[in-house]
PDB file of C-alpha atoms and ligand atoms in Angstrom:
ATOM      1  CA  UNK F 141       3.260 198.227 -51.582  1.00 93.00           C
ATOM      2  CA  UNK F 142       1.214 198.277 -48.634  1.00 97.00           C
ATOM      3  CA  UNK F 143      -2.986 198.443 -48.576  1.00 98.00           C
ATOM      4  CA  UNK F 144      -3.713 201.634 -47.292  1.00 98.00           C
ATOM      5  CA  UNK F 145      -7.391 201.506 -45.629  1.00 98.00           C
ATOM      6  CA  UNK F 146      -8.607 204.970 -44.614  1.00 98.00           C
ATOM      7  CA  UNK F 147     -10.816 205.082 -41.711  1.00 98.00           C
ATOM      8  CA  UNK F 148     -13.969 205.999 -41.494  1.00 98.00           C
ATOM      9  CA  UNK F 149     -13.567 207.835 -38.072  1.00 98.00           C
ATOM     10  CA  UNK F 150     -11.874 211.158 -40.041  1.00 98.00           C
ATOM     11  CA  UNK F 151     -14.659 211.764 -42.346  1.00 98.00           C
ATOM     12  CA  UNK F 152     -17.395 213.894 -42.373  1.00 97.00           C
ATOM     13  CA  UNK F 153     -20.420 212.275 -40.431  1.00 97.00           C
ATOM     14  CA  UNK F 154     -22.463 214.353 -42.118  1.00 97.00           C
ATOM     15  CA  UNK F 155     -22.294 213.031 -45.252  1.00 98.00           C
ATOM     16  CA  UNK F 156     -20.996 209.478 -44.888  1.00 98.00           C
ATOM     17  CA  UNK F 157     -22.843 208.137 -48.053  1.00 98.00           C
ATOM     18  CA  UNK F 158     -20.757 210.640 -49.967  1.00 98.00           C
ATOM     19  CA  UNK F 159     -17.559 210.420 -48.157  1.00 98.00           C
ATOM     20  CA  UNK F 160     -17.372 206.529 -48.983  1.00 98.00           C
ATOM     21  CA  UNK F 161     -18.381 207.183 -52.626  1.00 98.00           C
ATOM     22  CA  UNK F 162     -15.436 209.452 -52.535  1.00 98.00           C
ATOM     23  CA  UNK F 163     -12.843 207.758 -50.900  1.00 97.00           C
ATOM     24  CA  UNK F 164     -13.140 204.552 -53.510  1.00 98.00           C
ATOM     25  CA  UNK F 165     -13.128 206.514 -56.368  1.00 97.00           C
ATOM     26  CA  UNK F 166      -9.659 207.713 -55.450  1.00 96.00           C
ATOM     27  CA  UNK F 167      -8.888 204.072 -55.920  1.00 96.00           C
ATOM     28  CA  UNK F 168      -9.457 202.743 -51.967  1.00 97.00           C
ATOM     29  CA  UNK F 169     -10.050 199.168 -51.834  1.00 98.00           C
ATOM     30  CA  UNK F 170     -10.389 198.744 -47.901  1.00 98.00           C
ATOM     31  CA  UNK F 171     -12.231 201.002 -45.664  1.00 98.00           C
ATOM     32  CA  UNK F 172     -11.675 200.628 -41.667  1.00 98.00           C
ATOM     33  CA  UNK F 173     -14.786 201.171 -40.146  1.00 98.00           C
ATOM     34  CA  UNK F 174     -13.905 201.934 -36.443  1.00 98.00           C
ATOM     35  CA  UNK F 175     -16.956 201.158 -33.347  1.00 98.00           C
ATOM     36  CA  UNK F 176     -16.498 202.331 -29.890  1.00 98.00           C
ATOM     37  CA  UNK F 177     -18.687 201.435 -27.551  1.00 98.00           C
ATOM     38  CA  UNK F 178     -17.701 203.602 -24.787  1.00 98.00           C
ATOM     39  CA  UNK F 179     -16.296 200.918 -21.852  1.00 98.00           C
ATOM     40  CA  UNK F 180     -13.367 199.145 -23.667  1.00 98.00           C
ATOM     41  CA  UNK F 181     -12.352 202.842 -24.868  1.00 98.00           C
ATOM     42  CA  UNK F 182     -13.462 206.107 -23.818  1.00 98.00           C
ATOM     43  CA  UNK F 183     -15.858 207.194 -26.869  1.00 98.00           C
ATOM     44  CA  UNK F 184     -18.389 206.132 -29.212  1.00 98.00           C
ATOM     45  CA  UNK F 185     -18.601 206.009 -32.957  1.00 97.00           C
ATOM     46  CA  UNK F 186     -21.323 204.219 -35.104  1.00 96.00           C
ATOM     47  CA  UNK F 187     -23.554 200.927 -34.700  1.00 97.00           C
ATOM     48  CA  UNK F 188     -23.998 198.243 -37.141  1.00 98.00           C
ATOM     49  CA  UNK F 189     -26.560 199.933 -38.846  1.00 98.00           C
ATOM     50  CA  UNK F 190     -24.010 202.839 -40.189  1.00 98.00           C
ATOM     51  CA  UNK F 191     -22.366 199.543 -41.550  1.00 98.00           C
ATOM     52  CA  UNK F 192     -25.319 198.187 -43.210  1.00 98.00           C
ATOM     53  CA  UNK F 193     -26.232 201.762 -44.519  1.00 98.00           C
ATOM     54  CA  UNK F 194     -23.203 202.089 -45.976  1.00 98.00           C
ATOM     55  CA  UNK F 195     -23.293 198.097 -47.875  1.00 98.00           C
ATOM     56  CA  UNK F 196     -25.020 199.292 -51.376  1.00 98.00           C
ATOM     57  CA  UNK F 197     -23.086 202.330 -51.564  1.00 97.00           C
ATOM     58  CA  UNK F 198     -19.673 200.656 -51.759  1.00 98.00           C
ATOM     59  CA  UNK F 199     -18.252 197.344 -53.179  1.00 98.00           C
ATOM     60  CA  UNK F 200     -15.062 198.198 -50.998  1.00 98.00           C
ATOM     61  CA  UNK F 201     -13.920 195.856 -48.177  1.00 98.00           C
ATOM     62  CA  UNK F 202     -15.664 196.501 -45.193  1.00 99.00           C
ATOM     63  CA  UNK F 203     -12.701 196.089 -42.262  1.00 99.00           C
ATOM     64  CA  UNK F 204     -14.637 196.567 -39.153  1.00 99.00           C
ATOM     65  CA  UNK F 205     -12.765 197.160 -35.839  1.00 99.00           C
ATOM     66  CA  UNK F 206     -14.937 196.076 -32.852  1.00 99.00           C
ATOM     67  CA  UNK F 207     -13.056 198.376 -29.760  1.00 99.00           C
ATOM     68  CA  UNK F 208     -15.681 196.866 -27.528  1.00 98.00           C
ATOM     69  CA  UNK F 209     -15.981 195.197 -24.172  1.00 98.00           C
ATOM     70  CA  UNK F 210     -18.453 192.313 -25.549  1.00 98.00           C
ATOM     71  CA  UNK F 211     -17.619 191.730 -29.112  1.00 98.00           C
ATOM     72  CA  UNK F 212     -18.905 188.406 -29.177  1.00 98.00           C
ATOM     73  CA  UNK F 213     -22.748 189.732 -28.241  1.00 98.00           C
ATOM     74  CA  UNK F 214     -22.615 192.115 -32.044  1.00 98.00           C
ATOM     75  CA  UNK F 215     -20.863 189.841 -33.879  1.00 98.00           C
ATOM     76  CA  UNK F 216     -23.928 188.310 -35.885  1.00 98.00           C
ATOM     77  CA  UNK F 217     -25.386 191.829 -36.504  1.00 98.00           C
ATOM     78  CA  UNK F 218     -22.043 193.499 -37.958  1.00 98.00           C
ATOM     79  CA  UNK F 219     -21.891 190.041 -40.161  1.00 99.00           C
ATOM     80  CA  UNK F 220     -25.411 190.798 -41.024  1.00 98.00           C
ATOM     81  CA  UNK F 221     -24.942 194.579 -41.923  1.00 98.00           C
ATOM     82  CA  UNK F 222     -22.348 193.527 -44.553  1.00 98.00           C
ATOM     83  CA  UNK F 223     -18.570 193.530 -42.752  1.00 99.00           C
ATOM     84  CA  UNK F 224     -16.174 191.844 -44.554  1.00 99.00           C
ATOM     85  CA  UNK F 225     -13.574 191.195 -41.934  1.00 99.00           C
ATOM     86  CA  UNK F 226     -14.164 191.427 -38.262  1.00 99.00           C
ATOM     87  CA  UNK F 227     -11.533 192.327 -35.694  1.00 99.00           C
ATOM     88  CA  UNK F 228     -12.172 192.195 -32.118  1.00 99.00           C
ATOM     89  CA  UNK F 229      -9.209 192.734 -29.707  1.00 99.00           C
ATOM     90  CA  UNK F 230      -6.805 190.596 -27.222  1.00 99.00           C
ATOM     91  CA  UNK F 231      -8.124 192.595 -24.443  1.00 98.00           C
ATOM     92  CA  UNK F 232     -11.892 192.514 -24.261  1.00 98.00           C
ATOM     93  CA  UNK F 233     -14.438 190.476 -22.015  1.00 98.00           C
ATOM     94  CA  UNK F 234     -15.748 187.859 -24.963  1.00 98.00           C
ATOM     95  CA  UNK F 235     -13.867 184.191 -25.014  1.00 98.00           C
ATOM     96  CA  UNK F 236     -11.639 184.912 -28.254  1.00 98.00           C
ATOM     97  CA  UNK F 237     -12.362 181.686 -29.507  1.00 98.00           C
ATOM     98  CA  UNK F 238     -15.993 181.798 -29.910  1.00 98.00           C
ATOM     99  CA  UNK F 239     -15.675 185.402 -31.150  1.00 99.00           C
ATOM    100  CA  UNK F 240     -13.435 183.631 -34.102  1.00 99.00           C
ATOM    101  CA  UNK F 241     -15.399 180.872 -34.299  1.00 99.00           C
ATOM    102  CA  UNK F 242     -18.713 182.856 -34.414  1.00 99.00           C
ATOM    103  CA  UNK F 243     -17.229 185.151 -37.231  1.00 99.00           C
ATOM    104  CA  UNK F 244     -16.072 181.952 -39.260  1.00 99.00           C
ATOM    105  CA  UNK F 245     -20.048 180.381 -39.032  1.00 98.00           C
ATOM    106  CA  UNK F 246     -20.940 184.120 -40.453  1.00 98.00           C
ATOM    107  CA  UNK F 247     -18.732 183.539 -43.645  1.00 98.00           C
ATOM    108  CA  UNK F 248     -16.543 186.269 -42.744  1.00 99.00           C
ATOM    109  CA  UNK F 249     -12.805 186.565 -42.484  1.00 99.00           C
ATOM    110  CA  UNK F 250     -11.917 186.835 -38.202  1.00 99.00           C
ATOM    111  CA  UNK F 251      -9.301 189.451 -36.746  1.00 99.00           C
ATOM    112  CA  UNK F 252      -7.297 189.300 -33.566  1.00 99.00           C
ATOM    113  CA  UNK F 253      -6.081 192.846 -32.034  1.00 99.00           C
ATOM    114  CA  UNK F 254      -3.563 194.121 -29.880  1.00 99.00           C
ATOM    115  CA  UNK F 255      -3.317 197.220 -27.714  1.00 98.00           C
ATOM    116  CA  UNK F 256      -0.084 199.095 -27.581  1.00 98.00           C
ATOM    117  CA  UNK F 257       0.788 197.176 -24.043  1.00 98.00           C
ATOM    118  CA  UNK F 258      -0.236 194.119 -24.891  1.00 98.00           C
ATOM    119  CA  UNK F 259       2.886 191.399 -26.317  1.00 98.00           C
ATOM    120  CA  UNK F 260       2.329 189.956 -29.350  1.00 98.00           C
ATOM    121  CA  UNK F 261       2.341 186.871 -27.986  1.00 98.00           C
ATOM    122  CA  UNK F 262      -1.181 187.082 -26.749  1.00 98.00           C
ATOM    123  CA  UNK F 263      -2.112 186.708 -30.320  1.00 98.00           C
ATOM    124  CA  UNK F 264       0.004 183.743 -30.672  1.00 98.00           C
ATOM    125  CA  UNK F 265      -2.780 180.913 -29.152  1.00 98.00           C
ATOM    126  CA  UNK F 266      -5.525 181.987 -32.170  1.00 98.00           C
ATOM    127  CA  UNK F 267      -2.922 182.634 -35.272  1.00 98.00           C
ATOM    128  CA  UNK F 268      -3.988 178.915 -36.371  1.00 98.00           C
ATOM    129  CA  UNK F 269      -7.676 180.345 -37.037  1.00 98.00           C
ATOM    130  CA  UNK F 270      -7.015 183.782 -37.577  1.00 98.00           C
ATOM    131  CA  UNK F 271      -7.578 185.711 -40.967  1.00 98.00           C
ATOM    132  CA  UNK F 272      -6.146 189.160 -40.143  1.00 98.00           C
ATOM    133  CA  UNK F 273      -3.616 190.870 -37.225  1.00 99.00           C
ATOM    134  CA  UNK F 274      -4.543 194.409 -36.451  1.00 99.00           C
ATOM    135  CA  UNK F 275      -1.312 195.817 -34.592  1.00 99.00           C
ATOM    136  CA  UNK F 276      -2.563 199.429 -32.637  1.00 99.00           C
ATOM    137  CA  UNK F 277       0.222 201.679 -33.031  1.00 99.00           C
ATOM    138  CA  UNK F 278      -1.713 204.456 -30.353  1.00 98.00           C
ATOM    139  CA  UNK F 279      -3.897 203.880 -27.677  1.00 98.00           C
ATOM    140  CA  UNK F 280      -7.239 203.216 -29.266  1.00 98.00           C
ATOM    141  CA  UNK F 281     -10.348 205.290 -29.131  1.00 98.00           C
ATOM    142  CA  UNK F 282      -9.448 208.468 -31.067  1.00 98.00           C
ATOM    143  CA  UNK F 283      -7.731 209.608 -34.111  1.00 97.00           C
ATOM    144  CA  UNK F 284      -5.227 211.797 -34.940  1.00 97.00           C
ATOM    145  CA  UNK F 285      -2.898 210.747 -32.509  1.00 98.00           C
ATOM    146  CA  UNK F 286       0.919 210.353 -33.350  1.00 98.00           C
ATOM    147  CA  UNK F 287       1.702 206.733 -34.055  1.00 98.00           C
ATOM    148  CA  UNK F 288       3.792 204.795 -31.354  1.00 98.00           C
ATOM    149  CA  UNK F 289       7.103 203.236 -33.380  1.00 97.00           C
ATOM    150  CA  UNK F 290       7.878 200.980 -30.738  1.00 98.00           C
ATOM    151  CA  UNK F 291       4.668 198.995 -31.515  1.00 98.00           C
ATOM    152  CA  UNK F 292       5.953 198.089 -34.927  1.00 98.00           C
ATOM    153  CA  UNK F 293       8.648 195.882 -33.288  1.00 98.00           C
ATOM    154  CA  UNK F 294       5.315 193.462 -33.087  1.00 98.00           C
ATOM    155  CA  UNK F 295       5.170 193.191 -36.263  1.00 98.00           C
ATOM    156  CA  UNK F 296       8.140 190.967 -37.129  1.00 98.00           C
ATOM    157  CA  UNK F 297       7.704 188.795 -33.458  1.00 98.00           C
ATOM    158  CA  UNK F 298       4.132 188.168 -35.406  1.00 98.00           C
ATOM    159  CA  UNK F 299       5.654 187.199 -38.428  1.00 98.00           C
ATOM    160  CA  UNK F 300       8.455 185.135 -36.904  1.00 98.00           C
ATOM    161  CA  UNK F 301       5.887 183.039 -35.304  1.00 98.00           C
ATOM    162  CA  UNK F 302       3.508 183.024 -38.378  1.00 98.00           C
ATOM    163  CA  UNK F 303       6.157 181.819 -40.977  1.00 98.00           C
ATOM    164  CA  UNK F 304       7.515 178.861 -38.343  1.00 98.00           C
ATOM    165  CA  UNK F 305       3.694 177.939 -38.490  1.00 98.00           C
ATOM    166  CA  UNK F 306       4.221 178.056 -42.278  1.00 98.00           C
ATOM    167  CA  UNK F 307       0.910 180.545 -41.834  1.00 98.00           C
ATOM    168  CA  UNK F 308       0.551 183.666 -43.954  1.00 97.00           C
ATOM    169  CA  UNK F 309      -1.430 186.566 -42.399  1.00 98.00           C
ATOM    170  CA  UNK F 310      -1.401 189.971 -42.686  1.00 98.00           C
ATOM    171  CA  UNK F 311      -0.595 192.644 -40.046  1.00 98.00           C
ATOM    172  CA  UNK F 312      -1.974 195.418 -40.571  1.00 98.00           C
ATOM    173  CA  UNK F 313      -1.132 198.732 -38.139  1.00 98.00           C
ATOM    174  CA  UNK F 314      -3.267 201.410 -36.754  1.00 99.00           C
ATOM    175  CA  UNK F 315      -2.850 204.438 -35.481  1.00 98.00           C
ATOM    176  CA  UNK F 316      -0.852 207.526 -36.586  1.00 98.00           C
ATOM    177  CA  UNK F 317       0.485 206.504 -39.975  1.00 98.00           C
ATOM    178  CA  UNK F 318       1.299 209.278 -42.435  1.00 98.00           C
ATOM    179  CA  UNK F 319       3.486 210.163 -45.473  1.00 97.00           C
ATOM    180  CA  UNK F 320       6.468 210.790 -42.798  1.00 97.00           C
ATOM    181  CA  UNK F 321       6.065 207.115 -41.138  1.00 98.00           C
ATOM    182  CA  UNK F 322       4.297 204.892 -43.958  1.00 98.00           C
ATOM    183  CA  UNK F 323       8.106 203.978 -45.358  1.00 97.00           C
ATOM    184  CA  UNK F 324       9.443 202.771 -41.697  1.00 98.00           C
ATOM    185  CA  UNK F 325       6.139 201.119 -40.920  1.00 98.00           C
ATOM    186  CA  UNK F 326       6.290 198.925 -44.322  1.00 98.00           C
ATOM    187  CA  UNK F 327      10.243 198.169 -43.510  1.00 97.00           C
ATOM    188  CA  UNK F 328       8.955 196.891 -40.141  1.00 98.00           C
ATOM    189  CA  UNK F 329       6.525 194.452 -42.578  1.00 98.00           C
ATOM    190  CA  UNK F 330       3.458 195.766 -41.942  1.00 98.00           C
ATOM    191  CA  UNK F 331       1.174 194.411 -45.166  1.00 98.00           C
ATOM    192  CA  UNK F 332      -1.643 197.022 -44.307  1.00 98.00           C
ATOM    193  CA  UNK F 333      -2.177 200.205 -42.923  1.00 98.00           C
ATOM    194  CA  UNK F 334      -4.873 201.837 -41.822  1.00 98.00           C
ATOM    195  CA  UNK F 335      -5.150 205.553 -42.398  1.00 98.00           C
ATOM    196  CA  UNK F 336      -7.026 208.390 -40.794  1.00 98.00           C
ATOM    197  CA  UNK F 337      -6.210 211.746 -40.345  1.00 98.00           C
ATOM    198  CA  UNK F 338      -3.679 211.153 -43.097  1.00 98.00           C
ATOM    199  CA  UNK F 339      -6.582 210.623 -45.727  1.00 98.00           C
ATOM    200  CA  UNK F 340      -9.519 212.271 -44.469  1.00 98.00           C
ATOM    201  CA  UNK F 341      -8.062 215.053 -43.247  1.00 97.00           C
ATOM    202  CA  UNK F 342      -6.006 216.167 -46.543  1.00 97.00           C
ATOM    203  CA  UNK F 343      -7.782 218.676 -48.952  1.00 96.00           C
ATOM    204  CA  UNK F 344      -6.572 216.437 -52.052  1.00 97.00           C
ATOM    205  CA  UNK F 345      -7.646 213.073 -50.463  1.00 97.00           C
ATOM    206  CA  UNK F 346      -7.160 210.932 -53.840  1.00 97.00           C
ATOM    207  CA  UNK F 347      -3.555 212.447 -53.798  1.00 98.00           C
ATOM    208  CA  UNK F 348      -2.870 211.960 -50.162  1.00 98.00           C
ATOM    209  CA  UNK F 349      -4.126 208.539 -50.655  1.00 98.00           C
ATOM    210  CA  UNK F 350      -1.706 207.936 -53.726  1.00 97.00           C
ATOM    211  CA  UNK F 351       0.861 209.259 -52.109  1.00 97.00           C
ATOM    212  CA  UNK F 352       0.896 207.160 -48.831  1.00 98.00           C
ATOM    213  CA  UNK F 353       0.631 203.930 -51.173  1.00 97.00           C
ATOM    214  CA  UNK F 354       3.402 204.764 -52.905  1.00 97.00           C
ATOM    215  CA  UNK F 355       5.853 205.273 -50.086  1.00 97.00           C
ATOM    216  CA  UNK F 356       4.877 202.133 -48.431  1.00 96.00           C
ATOM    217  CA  UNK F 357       7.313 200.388 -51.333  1.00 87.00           C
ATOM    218  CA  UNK F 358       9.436 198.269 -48.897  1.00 61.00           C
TER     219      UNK F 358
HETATM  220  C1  DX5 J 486      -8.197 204.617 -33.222  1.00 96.92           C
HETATM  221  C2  DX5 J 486      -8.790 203.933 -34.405  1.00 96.92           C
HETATM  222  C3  DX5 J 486      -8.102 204.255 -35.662  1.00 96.92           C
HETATM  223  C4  DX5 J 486      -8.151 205.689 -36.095  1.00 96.92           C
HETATM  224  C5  DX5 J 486      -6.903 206.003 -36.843  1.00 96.92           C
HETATM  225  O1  DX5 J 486      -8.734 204.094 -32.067  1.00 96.92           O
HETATM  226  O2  DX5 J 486      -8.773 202.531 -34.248  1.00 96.92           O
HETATM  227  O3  DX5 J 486      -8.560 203.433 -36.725  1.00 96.92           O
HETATM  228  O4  DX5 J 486      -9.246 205.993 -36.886  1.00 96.92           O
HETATM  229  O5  DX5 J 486      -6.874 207.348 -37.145  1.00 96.92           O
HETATM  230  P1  DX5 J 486      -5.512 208.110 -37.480  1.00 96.92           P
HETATM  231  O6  DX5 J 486      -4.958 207.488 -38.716  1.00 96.92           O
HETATM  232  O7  DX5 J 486      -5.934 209.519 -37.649  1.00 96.92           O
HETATM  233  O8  DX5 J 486      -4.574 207.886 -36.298  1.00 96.92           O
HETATM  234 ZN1   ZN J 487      -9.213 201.231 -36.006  1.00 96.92          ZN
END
């Protein structure tokens, strides 16, 4: 079964406190925290302070996605506010291996992402350090788009790589995923999934939740 990590981006902003507090009690264990910052993708979200306001209200696992041109420049404070694992992508402006290595000295677990047109292979020079894959199966800086299958063809490449490394890290996808896709995006390997629309958007959210984890049985 797959981890199924709704995202923060489909709830209500106003009443975030509440929305988190709801969301775990249907059982959620990871909760994707999405920031924009406007130049690496066209829209903004939340600051580090939305993380850290959110810290004593959960015991969840904060999975932050940094969609930013300077990751490296927010790292410390998103450490600070209480992330749990960082992910900054392929594609932005920072050296990648001071963002991992900053995120390390932080005590926090490091993520590597990659944009629908970016290979897989660009990931390939940081797997040795790297806690967490975040495969983008749309075009990031939005949700509820339909997820891009092709992208999921990354997924074993990754793993290929990972298991001739003898390494073990999970790929998680993001981007589209709902009850129609979650079976053919597990059976492509992907060990977590990150979940939108699909959760936040349902009227029964604990059932939509349970749901989605249950068809992600490879
Ligand atoms: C998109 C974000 C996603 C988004 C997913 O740029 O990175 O995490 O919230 O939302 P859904 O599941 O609705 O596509
Ligand atoms: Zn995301």
């Amino acid at each position: 079964m797959a981890i199924i990590a709704p995202s923060l981006l489909s709830a209500d902003f106003t009443k975030m406190g509440d929305e988190v507090r709801e969301i775990e009690s249907a059982g959620t264990k990871v909760l994707h925290i999405d920031i924009m910052d406007g130049h690496f993708v066209p829209n903004l979200t939340f600051g580090y302070s939305m993380v850290k306001a959110l810290r004593p209200v959960s015991g969840m696992v904060f999975d932050v996605h940094l969609m930013m041109t300077n990751p490296l420049e927010y790292i410390e404070n998103f450490a600070k506010a209480g992330s749990d694992i960082i992910t900054v992508h392929a594609e932005c402006d920072s050296d990648l291996d001071r963002c991992i290595d900053l995120i390390h000295q932080c005590g926090k677990k490091a993520g590597l992402s990659v944009k629908p047109k970016t290979a897989p292979e660009a990931l390939f020079p940081y797997l040795d350090k790297l806690d967490h894959i975040l495969v983008m199966t749309v075009e990031p800086g939005f949700g509820g788009q339909s997820m891009m299958p092709d992208c999921l063809d990354k997924i074993a490449v990754i793993k290929a790589e990972c298991a001739a490394r003898g390494l073990c890290i999970p790929v998680m996808i993001d981007g589209g995923v709902n009850a129609s896709n979650v079976r053919k995006a597990a059976e492509a390997g992907a060990d977590m999934m990150v979940a939108g629309n699909a959760v936040f958007g349902a009227a029964d959210r604990a059932a939509a939740f349970r749901e989605l984890s249950e068809r992600s049985c490879k």
